[in-house]
Amino acid sequence: MKFFIDTANLEQIKEAQDLGILDGVTTNPSLMAKEGISGKEAILNHYKTICEIADGDISAEVLSTTYEEMIKEGEELAAIHPNIVVKIPMIKDGIKALKYFSNKGIKTNCTLIFSAGQALLAAKAGANYVSPFLGRLDDISVDGMNLIEEIRIIFDNYMFDTEILAASIRSPMHIINCAKIGADVITSPLDSILNLLNHPLTDKGLAQFVADAKKLG
Ligand code: G3P
């Protein structure tokens, strides 16, 4: 399973990259705004910097919602760096845009997926990734993990190459359950990834080893 970090924060991206387990980065307009990025030039520069820090696929989301504008914007984003993946919302014009980019060999990530039918449409349009939002489904008392399972079955039935990129991760348990179901990728805030490290018996065991190591001289 690939690990992407879901942030536009350069320090967190660098920390995850330095850890040696990072396979890519996802961003969205809300995450970019959180970093105070504003204006076309600043946005393009920020993506360029992310590509210089992190290896692997870097999802950059279009801000527009019409076919023509998404094509223009997506082509500008794709020109920044070969690792850029154009992130397109799950709307009718988005499906057309996914097909356009697929035909041109530009990688895409279809975002805001909340149903198996949406994932199927995006895969048929040639999306490289679909991003089902687990946490936001859980937030409204719908089991987000069921959606990952449904998409896994459908994609396996028809051998779609589209990768399931589980997004809106809220906890280490989301990551573990995604791995059990067979999501291809998780994109997560840094703290949920780092929380995978923790176990009280590891801390207790290490404290004992350190104490006993002192006795060894
Ligand atoms: O990047 C898309 C997704 O991961 C957003 O997560 O926490 O805003 O629901 P969240």
Short mmCIF file of C-alpha atoms and ligand atoms in Angstrom, two decimals:
data_model
loop_
_atom_site.label_atom_id
_atom_site.label_comp_id
_atom_site.label_asym_id
_atom_site.label_seq_id
_atom_site.Cartn_x
_atom_site.Cartn_y
_atom_site.Cartn_z
CA MET A 1 0.00 0.00 0.00
CA LYS A 2 1.27 3.46 -0.91
CA PHE A 3 1.38 6.25 1.69
CA PHE A 4 0.56 9.79 0.53
CA ILE A 5 0.46 12.79 2.85
CA ASP A 6 -2.66 14.97 2.65
CA THR A 7 -1.34 18.49 3.18
CA ALA A 8 0.13 21.54 1.48
CA ASN A 9 2.38 22.24 4.50
CA LEU A 10 5.98 22.11 3.32
CA GLU A 11 7.47 21.23 6.73
CA GLN A 12 5.13 18.27 7.17
CA ILE A 13 5.81 17.07 3.63
CA LYS A 14 9.56 17.27 4.30
CA GLU A 15 9.17 15.41 7.63
CA ALA A 16 7.25 12.58 5.92
CA GLN A 17 9.71 12.47 3.03
CA ASP A 18 12.67 12.29 5.47
CA LEU A 19 10.98 9.37 7.24
CA GLY A 20 11.51 7.40 4.03
CA ILE A 21 7.97 6.02 3.72
CA LEU A 22 6.35 8.68 1.54
CA ASP A 23 5.01 7.75 -1.90
CA GLY A 24 3.26 11.00 -2.81
CA VAL A 25 1.27 14.07 -1.76
CA THR A 26 -2.35 15.16 -2.14
CA THR A 27 -3.62 18.69 -1.75
CA ASN A 28 -6.93 20.45 -2.24
CA PRO A 29 -8.04 24.11 -2.34
CA SER A 30 -8.84 24.08 1.40
CA LEU A 31 -5.37 22.74 2.30
CA MET A 32 -3.71 25.34 0.02
CA ALA A 33 -5.78 28.16 1.58
CA LYS A 34 -4.75 26.93 5.06
CA GLU A 35 -1.12 27.62 4.11
CA GLY A 36 -2.03 31.17 3.03
CA ILE A 37 -1.31 30.49 -0.65
CA SER A 38 -3.18 32.87 -2.92
CA GLY A 39 -2.96 33.87 -6.59
CA LYS A 40 -2.11 31.77 -9.64
CA GLU A 41 1.66 32.42 -9.54
CA ALA A 42 1.91 31.50 -5.85
CA ILE A 43 -0.15 28.33 -6.37
CA LEU A 44 1.99 27.11 -9.28
CA ASN A 45 5.19 27.92 -7.35
CA HIS A 46 3.95 26.07 -4.28
CA TYR A 47 3.28 22.93 -6.32
CA LYS A 48 6.75 23.23 -7.87
CA THR A 49 8.30 23.39 -4.40
CA ILE A 50 6.28 20.35 -3.25
CA CYS A 51 7.55 18.40 -6.30
CA GLU A 52 11.12 19.35 -5.37
CA ILE A 53 10.68 18.14 -1.75
CA ALA A 54 8.71 14.92 -2.26
CA ASP A 55 9.11 11.99 -4.62
CA GLY A 56 6.10 10.33 -6.25
CA ASP A 57 2.74 11.55 -7.48
CA ILE A 58 1.65 15.04 -6.37
CA SER A 59 -2.08 15.72 -6.74
CA ALA A 60 -2.88 19.33 -7.67
CA GLU A 61 -6.58 20.19 -7.79
CA VAL A 62 -8.22 22.40 -10.40
CA LEU A 63 -10.17 25.34 -8.99
CA SER A 64 -12.64 25.60 -11.86
CA THR A 65 -15.73 23.47 -12.50
CA THR A 66 -16.43 23.77 -16.25
CA TYR A 67 -14.90 21.43 -18.84
CA GLU A 68 -13.04 24.14 -20.80
CA GLU A 69 -11.62 25.79 -17.69
CA MET A 70 -10.59 22.48 -16.10
CA ILE A 71 -8.72 21.49 -19.29
CA LYS A 72 -6.86 24.82 -19.39
CA GLU A 73 -6.05 24.74 -15.69
CA GLY A 74 -5.13 21.05 -15.69
CA GLU A 75 -2.71 21.49 -18.58
CA GLU A 76 -1.00 24.36 -16.75
CA LEU A 77 -0.72 22.24 -13.60
CA ALA A 78 0.60 19.21 -15.51
CA ALA A 79 3.28 21.39 -17.14
CA ILE A 80 4.81 22.21 -13.72
CA HIS A 81 6.45 18.80 -13.22
CA PRO A 82 6.12 15.22 -14.56
CA ASN A 83 4.94 14.04 -11.11
CA ILE A 84 1.87 16.29 -11.08
CA VAL A 85 -1.48 14.44 -11.06
CA VAL A 86 -4.42 16.66 -12.03
CA LYS A 87 -7.17 16.39 -9.42
CA ILE A 88 -10.65 16.70 -10.91
CA PRO A 89 -13.98 16.85 -9.03
CA MET A 90 -16.62 14.16 -9.54
CA ILE A 91 -19.03 16.13 -11.71
CA LYS A 92 -20.33 15.63 -15.27
CA ASP A 93 -17.77 18.02 -16.79
CA GLY A 94 -15.15 16.35 -14.61
CA ILE A 95 -15.82 12.98 -16.27
CA LYS A 96 -15.26 14.56 -19.69
CA ALA A 97 -12.08 16.20 -18.42
CA LEU A 98 -10.82 12.85 -17.03
CA LYS A 99 -11.30 11.27 -20.46
CA TYR A 100 -9.52 14.18 -22.16
CA PHE A 101 -6.49 13.94 -19.85
CA SER A 102 -6.46 10.14 -20.08
CA ASN A 103 -6.25 10.37 -23.89
CA LYS A 104 -3.39 12.86 -23.55
CA GLY A 105 -1.46 10.67 -21.08
CA ILE A 106 -1.82 13.19 -18.23
CA LYS A 107 -2.39 11.50 -14.86
CA THR A 108 -5.60 12.26 -12.95
CA ASN A 109 -7.17 11.81 -9.53
CA CYS A 110 -10.96 12.02 -9.33
CA THR A 111 -11.88 13.62 -6.01
CA LEU A 112 -15.04 13.91 -3.89
CA ILE A 113 -16.06 10.26 -4.41
CA PHE A 114 -18.86 9.21 -2.07
CA SER A 115 -20.42 6.25 -3.92
CA ALA A 116 -19.33 3.14 -5.80
CA GLY A 117 -21.19 4.39 -8.91
CA GLN A 118 -19.10 7.55 -8.95
CA ALA A 119 -15.91 5.50 -8.66
CA LEU A 120 -17.03 3.24 -11.54
CA LEU A 121 -17.71 6.25 -13.79
CA ALA A 122 -14.33 7.80 -12.98
CA ALA A 123 -12.54 4.51 -13.70
CA LYS A 124 -14.36 4.17 -17.03
CA ALA A 125 -13.27 7.71 -17.91
CA GLY A 126 -9.65 6.63 -17.35
CA ALA A 127 -8.86 8.19 -13.97
CA ASN A 128 -5.54 6.97 -12.53
CA TYR A 129 -6.85 7.40 -8.98
CA VAL A 130 -10.28 7.70 -7.35
CA SER A 131 -10.46 9.40 -3.97
CA PRO A 132 -13.30 8.10 -1.75
CA PHE A 133 -13.64 10.34 1.34
CA LEU A 134 -13.85 7.95 4.29
CA GLY A 135 -13.91 10.39 7.18
CA ARG A 136 -16.59 12.63 5.71
CA LEU A 137 -18.88 9.58 5.32
CA ASP A 138 -18.14 8.48 8.88
CA ASP A 139 -18.96 12.07 9.98
CA ILE A 140 -22.55 11.59 8.73
CA SER A 141 -22.87 8.09 10.26
CA VAL A 142 -22.28 6.21 7.00
CA ASP A 143 -19.54 3.55 7.14
CA GLY A 144 -16.84 4.90 4.81
CA MET A 145 -14.98 1.59 4.90
CA ASN A 146 -17.92 -0.16 3.18
CA LEU A 147 -17.41 2.16 0.23
CA ILE A 148 -13.74 1.17 -0.06
CA GLU A 149 -14.81 -2.51 -0.02
CA GLU A 150 -17.43 -1.96 -2.76
CA ILE A 151 -14.99 -0.13 -5.01
CA ARG A 152 -12.33 -2.84 -4.44
CA ILE A 153 -14.79 -5.55 -5.57
CA ILE A 154 -15.87 -3.61 -8.67
CA PHE A 155 -12.35 -2.69 -9.76
CA ASP A 156 -11.17 -6.29 -9.25
CA ASN A 157 -14.17 -7.69 -11.17
CA TYR A 158 -13.20 -5.74 -14.27
CA MET A 159 -9.45 -5.41 -13.69
CA PHE A 160 -9.53 -1.61 -13.79
CA ASP A 161 -6.06 -0.09 -13.49
CA THR A 162 -7.52 2.84 -11.52
CA GLU A 163 -6.05 2.94 -8.02
CA ILE A 164 -8.20 3.38 -4.91
CA LEU A 165 -6.78 6.35 -3.01
CA ALA A 166 -8.53 6.34 0.37
CA ALA A 167 -8.85 9.98 1.47
CA SER A 168 -10.28 11.97 4.37
CA ILE A 169 -8.38 9.71 6.77
CA ARG A 170 -8.96 10.64 10.42
CA SER A 171 -7.11 7.98 12.44
CA PRO A 172 -4.51 5.19 12.36
CA MET A 173 -7.40 2.65 12.41
CA HIS A 174 -8.62 4.07 9.09
CA ILE A 175 -5.16 3.33 7.65
CA ILE A 176 -5.07 -0.22 9.07
CA ASN A 177 -8.59 -1.04 7.84
CA CYS A 178 -7.78 0.34 4.39
CA ALA A 179 -4.73 -1.94 4.28
CA LYS A 180 -6.90 -4.95 5.30
CA ILE A 181 -9.43 -4.22 2.55
CA GLY A 182 -6.78 -3.60 -0.08
CA ALA A 183 -6.93 0.12 -0.85
CA ASP A 184 -4.00 0.86 -3.16
CA VAL A 185 -3.13 4.15 -1.46
CA ILE A 186 -4.04 6.08 1.68
CA THR A 187 -3.63 9.82 1.91
CA SER A 188 -3.46 10.99 5.48
CA PRO A 189 -2.51 13.89 7.71
CA LEU A 190 0.98 13.41 9.17
CA ASP A 191 -0.26 12.79 12.74
CA SER A 192 -2.32 9.71 11.76
CA ILE A 193 0.73 8.25 9.99
CA LEU A 194 2.99 8.97 12.99
CA ASN A 195 0.39 7.50 15.38
CA LEU A 196 0.96 4.13 13.71
CA LEU A 197 4.32 4.14 15.53
CA ASN A 198 2.83 4.13 19.00
CA HIS A 199 2.35 1.20 21.34
CA PRO A 200 2.69 1.34 25.15
CA LEU A 201 4.39 -2.07 25.25
CA THR A 202 7.03 -0.78 22.81
CA ASP A 203 7.70 2.17 25.15
CA LYS A 204 7.78 -0.10 28.21
CA GLY A 205 9.99 -2.67 26.49
CA LEU A 206 12.42 -0.03 25.25
CA ALA A 207 12.69 1.56 28.71
CA GLN A 208 13.63 -1.87 30.08
CA PHE A 209 16.18 -2.51 27.31
CA VAL A 210 17.76 0.92 27.88
CA ALA A 211 17.96 0.27 31.65
CA ASP A 212 19.47 -3.18 31.14
CA ALA A 213 21.88 -1.89 28.49
CA LYS A 214 23.40 0.38 31.16
CA LYS A 215 24.16 -2.71 33.28
CA LEU A 216 26.10 -4.14 30.34
CA GLY A 217 28.53 -1.21 30.51
O1 G3P B 1 -7.79 15.78 0.18
C1 G3P B 1 -9.05 15.23 0.29
C2 G3P B 1 -9.42 14.70 1.65
O2 G3P B 1 -8.39 13.90 2.15
C3 G3P B 1 -9.92 15.73 2.61
O3 G3P B 1 -10.01 15.26 3.92
O4 G3P B 1 -10.25 15.71 6.32
O5 G3P B 1 -10.98 17.46 4.69
O6 G3P B 1 -12.29 15.36 4.96
P1 G3P B 1 -10.94 15.97 5.03
#
